[in-house]
Tab-separated table of C-alpha atoms and ligand atoms in Angstrom:
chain	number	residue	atom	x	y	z
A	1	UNK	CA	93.223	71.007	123.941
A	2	UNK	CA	95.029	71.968	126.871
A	3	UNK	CA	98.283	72.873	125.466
A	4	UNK	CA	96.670	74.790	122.302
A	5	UNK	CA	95.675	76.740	125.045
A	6	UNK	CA	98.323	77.509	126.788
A	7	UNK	CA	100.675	78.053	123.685
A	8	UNK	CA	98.028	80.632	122.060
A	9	UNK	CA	97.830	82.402	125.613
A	10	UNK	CA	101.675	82.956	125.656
A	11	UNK	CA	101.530	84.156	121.939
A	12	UNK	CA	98.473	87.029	122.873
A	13	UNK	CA	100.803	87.699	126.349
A	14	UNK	CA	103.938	88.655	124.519
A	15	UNK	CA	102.180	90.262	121.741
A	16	UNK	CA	100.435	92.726	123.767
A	17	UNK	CA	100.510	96.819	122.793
A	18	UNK	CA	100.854	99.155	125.801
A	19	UNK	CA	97.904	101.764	125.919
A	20	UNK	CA	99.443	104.972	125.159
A	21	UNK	CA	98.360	107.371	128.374
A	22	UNK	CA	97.312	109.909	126.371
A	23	UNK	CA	94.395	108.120	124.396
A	24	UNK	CA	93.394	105.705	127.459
A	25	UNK	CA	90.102	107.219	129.243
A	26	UNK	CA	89.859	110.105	126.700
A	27	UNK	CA	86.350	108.660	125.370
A	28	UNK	CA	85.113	106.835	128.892
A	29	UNK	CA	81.579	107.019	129.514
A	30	UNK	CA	80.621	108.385	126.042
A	31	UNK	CA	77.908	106.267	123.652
A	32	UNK	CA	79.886	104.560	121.099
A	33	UNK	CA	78.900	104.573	117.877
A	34	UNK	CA	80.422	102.059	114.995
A	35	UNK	CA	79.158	102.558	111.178
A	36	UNK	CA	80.066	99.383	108.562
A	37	UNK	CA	80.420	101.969	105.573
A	38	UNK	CA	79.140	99.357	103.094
A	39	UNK	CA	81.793	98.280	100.375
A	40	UNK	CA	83.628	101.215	100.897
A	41	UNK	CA	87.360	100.991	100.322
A	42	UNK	CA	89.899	103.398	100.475
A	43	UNK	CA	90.570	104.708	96.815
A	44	UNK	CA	87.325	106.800	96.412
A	45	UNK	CA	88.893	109.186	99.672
A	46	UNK	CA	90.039	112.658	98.624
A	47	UNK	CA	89.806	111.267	95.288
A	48	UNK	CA	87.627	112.147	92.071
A	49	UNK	CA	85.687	110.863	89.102
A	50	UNK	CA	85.906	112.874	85.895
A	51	UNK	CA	86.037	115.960	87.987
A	52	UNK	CA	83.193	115.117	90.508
A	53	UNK	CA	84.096	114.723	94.436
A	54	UNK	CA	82.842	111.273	95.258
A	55	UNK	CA	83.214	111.587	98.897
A	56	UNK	CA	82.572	115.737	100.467
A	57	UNK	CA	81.940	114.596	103.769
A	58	UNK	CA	84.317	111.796	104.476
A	59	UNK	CA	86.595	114.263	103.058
A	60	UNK	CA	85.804	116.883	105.251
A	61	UNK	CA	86.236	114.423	107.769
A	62	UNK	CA	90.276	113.429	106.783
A	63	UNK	CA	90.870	117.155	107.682
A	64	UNK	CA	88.876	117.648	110.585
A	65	UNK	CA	90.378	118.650	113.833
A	66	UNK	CA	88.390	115.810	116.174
A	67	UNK	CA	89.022	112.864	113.489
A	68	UNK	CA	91.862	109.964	113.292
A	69	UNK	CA	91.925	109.067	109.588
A	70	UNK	CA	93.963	105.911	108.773
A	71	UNK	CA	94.705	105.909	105.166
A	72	UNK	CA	96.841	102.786	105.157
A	73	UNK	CA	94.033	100.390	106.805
A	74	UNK	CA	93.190	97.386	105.434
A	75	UNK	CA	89.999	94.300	105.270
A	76	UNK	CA	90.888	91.296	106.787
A	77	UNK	CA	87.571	90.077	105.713
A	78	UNK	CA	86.962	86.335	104.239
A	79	UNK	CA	83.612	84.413	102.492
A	80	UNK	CA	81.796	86.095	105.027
A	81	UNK	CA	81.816	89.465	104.359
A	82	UNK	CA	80.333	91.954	106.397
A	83	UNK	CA	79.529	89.450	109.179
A	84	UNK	CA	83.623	88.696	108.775
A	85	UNK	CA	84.413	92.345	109.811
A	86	UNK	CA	81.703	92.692	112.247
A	87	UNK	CA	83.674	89.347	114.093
A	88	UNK	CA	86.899	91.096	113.304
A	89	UNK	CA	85.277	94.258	115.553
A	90	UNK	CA	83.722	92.470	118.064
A	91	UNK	CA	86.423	89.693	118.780
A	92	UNK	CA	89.895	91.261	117.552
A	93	UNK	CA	90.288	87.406	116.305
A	94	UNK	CA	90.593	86.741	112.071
A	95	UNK	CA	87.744	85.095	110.796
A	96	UNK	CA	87.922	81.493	108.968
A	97	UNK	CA	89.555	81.272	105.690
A	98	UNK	CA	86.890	78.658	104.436
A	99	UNK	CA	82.843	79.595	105.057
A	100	UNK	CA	81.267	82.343	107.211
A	101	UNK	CA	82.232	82.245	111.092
A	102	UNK	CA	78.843	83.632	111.755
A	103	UNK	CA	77.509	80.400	110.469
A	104	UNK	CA	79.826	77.874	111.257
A	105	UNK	CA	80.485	78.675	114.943
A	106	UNK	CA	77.543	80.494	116.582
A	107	UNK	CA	77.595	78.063	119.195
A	108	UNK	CA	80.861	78.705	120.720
A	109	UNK	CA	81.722	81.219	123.619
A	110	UNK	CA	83.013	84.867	122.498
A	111	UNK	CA	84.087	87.174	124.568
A	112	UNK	CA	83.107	90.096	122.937
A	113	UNK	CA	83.794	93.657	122.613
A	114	UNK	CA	79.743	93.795	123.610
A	115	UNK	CA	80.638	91.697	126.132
A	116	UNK	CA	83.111	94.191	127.572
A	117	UNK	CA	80.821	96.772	126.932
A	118	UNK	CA	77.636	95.193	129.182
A	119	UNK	CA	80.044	94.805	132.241
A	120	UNK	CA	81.287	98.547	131.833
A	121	UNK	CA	77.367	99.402	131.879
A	122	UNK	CA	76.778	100.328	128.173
A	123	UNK	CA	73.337	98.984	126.699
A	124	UNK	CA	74.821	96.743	123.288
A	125	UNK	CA	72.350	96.491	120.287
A	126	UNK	CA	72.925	96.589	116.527
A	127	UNK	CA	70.936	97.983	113.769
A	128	UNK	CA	70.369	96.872	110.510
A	129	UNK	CA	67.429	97.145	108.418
A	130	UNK	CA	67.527	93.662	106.940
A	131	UNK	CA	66.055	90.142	107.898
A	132	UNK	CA	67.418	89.085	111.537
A	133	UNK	CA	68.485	85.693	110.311
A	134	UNK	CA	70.871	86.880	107.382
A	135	UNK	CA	74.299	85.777	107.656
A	136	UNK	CA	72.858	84.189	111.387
A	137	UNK	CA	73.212	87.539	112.912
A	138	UNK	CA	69.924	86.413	115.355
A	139	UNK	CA	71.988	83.159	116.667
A	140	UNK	CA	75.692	84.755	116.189
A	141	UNK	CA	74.419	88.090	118.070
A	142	UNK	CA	73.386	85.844	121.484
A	143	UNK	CA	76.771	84.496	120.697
A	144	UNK	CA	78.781	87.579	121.033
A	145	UNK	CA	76.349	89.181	123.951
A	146	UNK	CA	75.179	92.277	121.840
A	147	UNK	CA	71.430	92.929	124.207
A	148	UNK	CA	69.337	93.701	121.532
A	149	UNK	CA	69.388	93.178	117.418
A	150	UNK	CA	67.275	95.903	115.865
A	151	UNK	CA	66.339	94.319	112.507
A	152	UNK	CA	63.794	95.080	109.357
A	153	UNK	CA	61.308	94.743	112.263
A	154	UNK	CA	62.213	97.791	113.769
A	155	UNK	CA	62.252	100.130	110.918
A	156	UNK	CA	59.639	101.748	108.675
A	157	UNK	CA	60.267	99.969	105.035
A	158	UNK	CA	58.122	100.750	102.440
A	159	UNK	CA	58.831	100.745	98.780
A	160	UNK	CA	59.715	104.364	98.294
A	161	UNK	CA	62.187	104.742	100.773
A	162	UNK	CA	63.904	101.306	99.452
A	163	UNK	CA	66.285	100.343	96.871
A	164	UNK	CA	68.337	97.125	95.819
A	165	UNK	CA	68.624	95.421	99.327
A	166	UNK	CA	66.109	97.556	101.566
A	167	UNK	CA	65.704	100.442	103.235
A	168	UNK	CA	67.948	102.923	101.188
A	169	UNK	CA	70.438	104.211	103.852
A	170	UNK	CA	69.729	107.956	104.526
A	171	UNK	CA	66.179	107.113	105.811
A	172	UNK	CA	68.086	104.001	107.722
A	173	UNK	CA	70.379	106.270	109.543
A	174	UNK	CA	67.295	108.574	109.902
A	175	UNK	CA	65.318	106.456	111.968
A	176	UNK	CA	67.730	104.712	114.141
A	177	UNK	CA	69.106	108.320	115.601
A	178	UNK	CA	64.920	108.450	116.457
A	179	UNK	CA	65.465	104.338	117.879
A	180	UNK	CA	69.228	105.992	119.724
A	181	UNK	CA	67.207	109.237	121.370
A	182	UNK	CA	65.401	106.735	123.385
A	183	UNK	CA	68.286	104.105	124.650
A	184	UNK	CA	69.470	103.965	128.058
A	185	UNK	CA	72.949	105.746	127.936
A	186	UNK	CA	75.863	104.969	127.905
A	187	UNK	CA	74.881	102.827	124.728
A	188	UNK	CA	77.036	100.941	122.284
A	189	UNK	CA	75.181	100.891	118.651
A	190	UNK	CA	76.702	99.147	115.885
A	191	UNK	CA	74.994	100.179	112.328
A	192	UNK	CA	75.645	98.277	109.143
A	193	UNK	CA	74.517	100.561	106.081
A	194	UNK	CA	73.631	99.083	102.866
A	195	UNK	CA	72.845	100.724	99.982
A	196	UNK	CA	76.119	100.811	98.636
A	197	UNK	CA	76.055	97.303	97.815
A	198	UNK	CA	76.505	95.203	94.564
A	199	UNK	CA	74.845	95.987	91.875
A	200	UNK	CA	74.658	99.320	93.254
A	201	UNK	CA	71.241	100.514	92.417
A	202	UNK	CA	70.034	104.078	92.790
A	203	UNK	CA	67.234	105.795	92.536
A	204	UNK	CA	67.428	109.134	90.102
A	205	UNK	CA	66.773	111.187	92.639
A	206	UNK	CA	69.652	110.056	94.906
A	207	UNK	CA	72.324	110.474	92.429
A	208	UNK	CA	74.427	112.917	93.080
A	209	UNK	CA	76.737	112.565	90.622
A	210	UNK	CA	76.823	111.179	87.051
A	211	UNK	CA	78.208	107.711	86.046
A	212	UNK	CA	81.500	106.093	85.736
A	213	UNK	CA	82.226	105.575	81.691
A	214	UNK	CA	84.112	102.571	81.648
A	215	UNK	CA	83.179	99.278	80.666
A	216	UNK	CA	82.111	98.018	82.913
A	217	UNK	CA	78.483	98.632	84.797
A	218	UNK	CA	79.472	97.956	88.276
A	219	UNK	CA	82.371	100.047	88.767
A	220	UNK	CA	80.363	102.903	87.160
A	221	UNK	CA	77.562	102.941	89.480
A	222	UNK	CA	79.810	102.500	92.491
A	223	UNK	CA	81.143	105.941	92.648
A	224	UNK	CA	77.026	107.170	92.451
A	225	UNK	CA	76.210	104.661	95.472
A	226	UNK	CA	79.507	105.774	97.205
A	227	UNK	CA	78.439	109.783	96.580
A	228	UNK	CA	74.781	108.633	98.042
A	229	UNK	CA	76.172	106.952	101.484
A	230	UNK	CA	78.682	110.293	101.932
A	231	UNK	CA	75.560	112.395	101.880
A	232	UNK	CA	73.639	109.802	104.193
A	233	UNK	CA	76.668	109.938	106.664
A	234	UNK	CA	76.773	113.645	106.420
A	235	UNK	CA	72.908	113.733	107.568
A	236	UNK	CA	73.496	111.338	110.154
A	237	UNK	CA	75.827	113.763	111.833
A	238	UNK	CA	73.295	116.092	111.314
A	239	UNK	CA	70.453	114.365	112.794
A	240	UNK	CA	73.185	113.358	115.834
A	241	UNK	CA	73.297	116.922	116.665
A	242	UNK	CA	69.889	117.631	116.687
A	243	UNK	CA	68.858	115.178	119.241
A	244	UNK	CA	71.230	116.198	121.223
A	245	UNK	CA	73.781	112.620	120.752
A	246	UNK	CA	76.519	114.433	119.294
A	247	UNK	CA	78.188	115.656	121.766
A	248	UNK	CA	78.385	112.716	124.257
A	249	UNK	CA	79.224	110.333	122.043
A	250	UNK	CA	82.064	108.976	119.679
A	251	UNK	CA	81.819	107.947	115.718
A	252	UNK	CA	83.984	104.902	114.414
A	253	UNK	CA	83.466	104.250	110.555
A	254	UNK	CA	85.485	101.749	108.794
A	255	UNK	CA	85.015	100.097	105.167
A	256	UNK	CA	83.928	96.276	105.655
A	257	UNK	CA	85.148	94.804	102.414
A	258	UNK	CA	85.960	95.506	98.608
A	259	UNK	CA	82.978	96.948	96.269
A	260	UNK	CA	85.018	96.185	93.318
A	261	UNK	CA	86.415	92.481	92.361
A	262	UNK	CA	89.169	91.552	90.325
A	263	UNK	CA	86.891	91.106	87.760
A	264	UNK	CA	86.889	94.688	87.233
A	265	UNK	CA	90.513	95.092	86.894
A	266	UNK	CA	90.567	96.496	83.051
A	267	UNK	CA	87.849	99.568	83.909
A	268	UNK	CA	89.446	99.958	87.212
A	269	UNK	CA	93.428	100.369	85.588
A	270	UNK	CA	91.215	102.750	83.369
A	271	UNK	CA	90.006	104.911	86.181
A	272	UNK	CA	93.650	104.941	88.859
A	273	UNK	CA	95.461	104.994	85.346
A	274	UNK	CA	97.862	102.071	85.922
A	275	UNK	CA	97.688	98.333	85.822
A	276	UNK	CA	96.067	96.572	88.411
A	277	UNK	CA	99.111	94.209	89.199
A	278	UNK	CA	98.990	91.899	92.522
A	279	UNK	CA	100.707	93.990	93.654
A	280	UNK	CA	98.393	96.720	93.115
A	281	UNK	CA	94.903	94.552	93.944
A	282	UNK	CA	96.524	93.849	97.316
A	283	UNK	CA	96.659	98.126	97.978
A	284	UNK	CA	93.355	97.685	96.821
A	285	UNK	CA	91.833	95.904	99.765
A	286	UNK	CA	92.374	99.569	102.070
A	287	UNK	CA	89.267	100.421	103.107
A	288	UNK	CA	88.861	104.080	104.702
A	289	UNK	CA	88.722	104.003	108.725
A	290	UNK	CA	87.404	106.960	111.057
A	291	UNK	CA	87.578	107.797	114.893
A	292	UNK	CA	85.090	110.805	115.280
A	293	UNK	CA	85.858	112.612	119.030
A	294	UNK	CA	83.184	115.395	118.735
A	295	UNK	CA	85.654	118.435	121.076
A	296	UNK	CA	88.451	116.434	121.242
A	297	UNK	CA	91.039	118.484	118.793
A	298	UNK	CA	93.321	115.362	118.866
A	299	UNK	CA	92.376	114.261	115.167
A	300	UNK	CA	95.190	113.857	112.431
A	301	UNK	CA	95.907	111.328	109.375
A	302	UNK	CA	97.727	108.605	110.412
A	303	UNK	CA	99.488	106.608	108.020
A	304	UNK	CA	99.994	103.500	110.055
A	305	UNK	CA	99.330	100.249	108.386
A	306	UNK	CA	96.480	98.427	110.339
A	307	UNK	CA	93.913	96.332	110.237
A	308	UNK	CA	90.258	95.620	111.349
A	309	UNK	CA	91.607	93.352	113.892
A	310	UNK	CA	93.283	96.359	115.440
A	311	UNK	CA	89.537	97.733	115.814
A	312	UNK	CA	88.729	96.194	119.147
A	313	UNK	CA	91.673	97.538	121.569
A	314	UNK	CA	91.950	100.489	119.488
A	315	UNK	CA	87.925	101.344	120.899
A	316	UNK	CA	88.459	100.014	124.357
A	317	UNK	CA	91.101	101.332	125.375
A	318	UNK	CA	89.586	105.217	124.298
A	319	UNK	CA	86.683	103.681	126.430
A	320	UNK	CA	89.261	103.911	129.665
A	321	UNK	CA	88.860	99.711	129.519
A	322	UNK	CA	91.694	97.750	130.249
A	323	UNK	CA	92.273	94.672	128.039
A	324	UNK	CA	95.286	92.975	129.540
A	325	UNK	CA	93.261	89.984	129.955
A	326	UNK	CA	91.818	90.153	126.821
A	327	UNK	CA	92.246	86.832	124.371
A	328	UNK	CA	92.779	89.444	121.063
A	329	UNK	CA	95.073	89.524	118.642
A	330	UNK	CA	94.488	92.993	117.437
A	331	UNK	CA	96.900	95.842	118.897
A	332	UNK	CA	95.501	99.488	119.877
A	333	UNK	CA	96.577	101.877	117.173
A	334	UNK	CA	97.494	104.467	119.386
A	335	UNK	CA	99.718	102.450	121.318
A	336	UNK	CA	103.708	102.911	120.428
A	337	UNK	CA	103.991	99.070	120.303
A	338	UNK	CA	101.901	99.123	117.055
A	339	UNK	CA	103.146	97.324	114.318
A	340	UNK	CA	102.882	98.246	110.691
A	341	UNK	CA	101.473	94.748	109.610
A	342	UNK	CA	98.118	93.857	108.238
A	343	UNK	CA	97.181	89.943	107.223
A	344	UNK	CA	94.774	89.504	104.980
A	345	UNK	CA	92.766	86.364	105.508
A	346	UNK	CA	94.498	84.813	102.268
A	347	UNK	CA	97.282	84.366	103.755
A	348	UNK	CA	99.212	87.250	101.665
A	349	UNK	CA	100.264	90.693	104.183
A	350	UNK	CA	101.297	94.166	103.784
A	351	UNK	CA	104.249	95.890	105.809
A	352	UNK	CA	105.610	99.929	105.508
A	353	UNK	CA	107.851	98.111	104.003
A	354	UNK	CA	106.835	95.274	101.843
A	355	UNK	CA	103.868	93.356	100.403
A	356	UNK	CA	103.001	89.796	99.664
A	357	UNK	CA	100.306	88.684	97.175
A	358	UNK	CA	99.369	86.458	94.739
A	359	UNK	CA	102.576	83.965	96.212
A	360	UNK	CA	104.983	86.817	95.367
A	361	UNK	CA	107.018	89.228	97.551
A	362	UNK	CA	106.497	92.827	96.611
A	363	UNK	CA	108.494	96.410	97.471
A	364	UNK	CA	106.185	98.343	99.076
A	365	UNK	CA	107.403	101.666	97.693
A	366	UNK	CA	107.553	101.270	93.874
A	367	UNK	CA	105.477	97.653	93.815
A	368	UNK	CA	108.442	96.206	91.938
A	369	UNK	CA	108.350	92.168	92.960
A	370	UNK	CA	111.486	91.480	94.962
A	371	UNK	CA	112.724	87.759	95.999
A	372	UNK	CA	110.368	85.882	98.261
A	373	UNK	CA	113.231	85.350	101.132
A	374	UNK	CA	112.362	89.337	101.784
A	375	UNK	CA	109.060	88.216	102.975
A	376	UNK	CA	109.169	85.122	104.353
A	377	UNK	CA	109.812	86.359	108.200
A	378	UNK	CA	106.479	87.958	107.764
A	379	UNK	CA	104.978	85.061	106.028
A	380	UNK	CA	105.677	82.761	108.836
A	381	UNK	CA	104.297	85.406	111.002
A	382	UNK	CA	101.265	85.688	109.062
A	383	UNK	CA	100.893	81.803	108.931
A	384	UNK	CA	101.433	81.478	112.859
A	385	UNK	CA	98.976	84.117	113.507
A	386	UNK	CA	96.156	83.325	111.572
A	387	UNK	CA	96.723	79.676	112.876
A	388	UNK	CA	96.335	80.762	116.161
A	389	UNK	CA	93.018	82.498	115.700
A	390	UNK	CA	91.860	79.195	113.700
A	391	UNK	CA	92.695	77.034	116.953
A	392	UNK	CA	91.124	79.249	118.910
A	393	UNK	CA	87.470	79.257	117.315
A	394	UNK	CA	87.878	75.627	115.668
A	395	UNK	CA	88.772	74.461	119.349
A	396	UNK	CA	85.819	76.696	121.020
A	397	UNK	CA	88.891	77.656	123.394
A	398	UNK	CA	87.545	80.653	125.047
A	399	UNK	CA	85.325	77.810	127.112
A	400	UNK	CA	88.439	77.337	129.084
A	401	UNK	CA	89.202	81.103	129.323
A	402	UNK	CA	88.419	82.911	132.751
A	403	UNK	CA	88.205	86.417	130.971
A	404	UNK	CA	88.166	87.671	134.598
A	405	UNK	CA	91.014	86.410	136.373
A	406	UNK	CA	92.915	85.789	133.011
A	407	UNK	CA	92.971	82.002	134.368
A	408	UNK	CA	93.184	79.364	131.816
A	409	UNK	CA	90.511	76.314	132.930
A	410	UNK	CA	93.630	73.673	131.313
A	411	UNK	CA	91.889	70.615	133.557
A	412	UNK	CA	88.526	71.251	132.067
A	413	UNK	CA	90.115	71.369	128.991
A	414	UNK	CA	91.410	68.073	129.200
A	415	UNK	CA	88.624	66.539	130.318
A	416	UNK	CA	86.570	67.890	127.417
A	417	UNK	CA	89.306	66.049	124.791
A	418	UNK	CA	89.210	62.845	126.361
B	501	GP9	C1	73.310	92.098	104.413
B	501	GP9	C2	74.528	92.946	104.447
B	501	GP9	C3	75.357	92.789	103.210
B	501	GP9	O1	72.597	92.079	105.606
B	501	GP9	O2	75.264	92.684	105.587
B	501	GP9	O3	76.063	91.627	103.250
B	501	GP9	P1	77.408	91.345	102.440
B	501	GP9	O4	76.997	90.662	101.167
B	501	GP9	O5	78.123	92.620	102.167
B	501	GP9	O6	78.159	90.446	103.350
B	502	MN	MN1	79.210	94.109	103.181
């Protein structure tokens, strides 16, 4: 209702992370370009598997002088997967802790970062070689304003250049820099890849690197799925730079969600050699995150911890748009006000300083549990938070949100709860 409203509007207010004047503007105008890297969390970065690289290019990427790589960044993802961190991206609001927001509430009004993006004169799609009506991306994308939904429909699919859960993701990326040469620019394309999903099937000829020897199947044909959507990132670049999209444009990657369950704990503790305590499943959940400025030379590592709710403002504001207005609760990543504070959906967190999972309160430096009093500032936090983001899409309060003016419609809100 009305006072929801207005209480969840003060919270987003006072919460709000200056731009930092050096990263505002320094992307405006350029096509944006977001990648949902599949699975992909953090531990296969700069890391190996019984002496093979698993990841050259992403690699290549941590060091490279026009790339921001967060290696403290975590999923905030729920049920829904990767249509929970696509909502996370577009909205800067948490998902729902029970089903899949893309389901539940396509009907209510977003304000999206597509949204932003139309007004600023960008042409919104996304493209992802799978049915349009999985995970209600047809009725979710009207929803959050993205123009146009390249699906299956729009791809060539045929059986050799598929595998597991369609078109294999080299020849996806392949094709949609063909679909991107002829957009209207400025455009905003969001790509989900795909291939590196559960059960992580390969063709021979696109493994790159042997198996995993543990026990367990999954976790041993990650690292070759993993090594395959490197190479099909690498190409991508590639095939940016030949049609001339490169230069113009800038490359955000992040991980959507875990590969590997809990239920892989035992060959997992075999391959990080250690035990896979809450503590550690919770460290886990980083998945790797990218900002590619082709010419920029501003890149670095950034140890930050963030979050895919930090996604949003992080983007606009490099896009030179202002988001003072804006009903997110994300905070740019650039900005000095950042906080080193990721939820998770579950309720549990992570700090620089501490983490909380599985009910208990963990040091963050040696992952030796610590008395639950140390976290419980942050779990109230964590509980208010995620409450407000549940009040906002359970109440469809954006409906009484003049994005515009920043005007809350509290009158129309009260008529709508009588
Ligand atoms: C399916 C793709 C994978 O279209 O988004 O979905 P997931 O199971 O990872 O949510
Ligand atoms: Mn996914």
């Amino acid at each position: 209702d009305g006072s929801e409203l207005v209480e969840v509007n003060n919270y987003v207010r006072s919460n709000q992370a200056e731009p930092n004047a050096k990263m505002f503007g320094l992307a405006d105008g350029r096509n944006l370009i977001v990648i949902s890297m599949e699975s992909l969390q953090n531990f296969v970065i700069n890391n190996d598997m019984n002496g093979h690289e698993i990841t050259p290019f992403l690699n290549s990427l941590t060091k490279d002088k026009d790339t921001f790589y967060f290696s403290n960044f975590y999923h905030e993802t729920g049920l829904g997967k990767t249509s929970d961190a696509e909502f996370l991206v577009e909205n800067s609001l948490y998902p729902l802790g029970g089903g899949a927001v893309f389901f539940t509430h396509s009907g209510n009004k977003f304000h999206s970062m597509a949204e932003s993006l139309n007004d600023k004169g960008y042409f919104t799609n996304v493209m992802h070689p799978n049915n349009k009506s999985f995970w209600n991306r047809d009725m979710m994308y009207q929803a959050l304003s993205v123009q146009k939904f390249y699906d299956v429909n729009s791809y060539d699919v045929t059986d050799d250049n598929s595998v597991g859960w369609g078109l294999k993701d080299t020849p996806f990326l392949n094709q949609s820099v063909d679909l991107m040469a002829d957009l209207p620019q400025p455009f905003y394309s969001r790509m989900l890849t795909l291939t590196n999903h559960y059960p992580f099937d390969l063709d021979e000829e696109d493994q790159f690197i042997p198996p995993y020897d543990s026990n367990s199947k999954t976790l041993n044909k990650y690292f070759q799925t993993v090594r395959y959507m490197d190479e099909s990132l690498k190409s991508f670049f590639d095939d940016l730079k030949a049609k001339g999209l490169y230069d113009n444009s800038i490359i955000v990657m992040y991980g959507d969600h875990y590969g590997i369950s809990e239920n892989h704990n035992a060959a997992m503790a075999q391959y990080l050699g250690k035990e896979i305590t809450p503590y550690e499943s919770a460290k886990l959940q980083r998945v790797p995150f990218f900002i590619h400025i082709p010419h920029s030379g501003v890149g670095k590592v950034e140890t930050e911890v963030a979050g895919q709710i930090d996604i949003r403002p992080t983007i606009l504001h490099l896009l030179g748009v202002d988001t003072t207005k804006d009903m997110q609760l994300g905070a740019d990543l650039f900005s000095k006000d950042h906080e080193d504070f990721a939820i998770f959906r579950n309720g549990g967190f992570v700090t620089d300083k501490l983490v909380y999972a599985g009910n208990a309160c963990y040091d963050n430096s040696n992952g030796s549990e610590i008395g639950i009093e140390n976290c419980q500032p942050y779990i109230d936090r964590t509980t208010q938070e995620l409450g407000y983001s549940d009040q906002i899409i359970n109440g469809d309060l954006l409906r009484f949100y003049d994005l515009k003016t920043g005007n809350l419609l509290i009158e129309q809100a009260e008529k709508e709860n009588k």
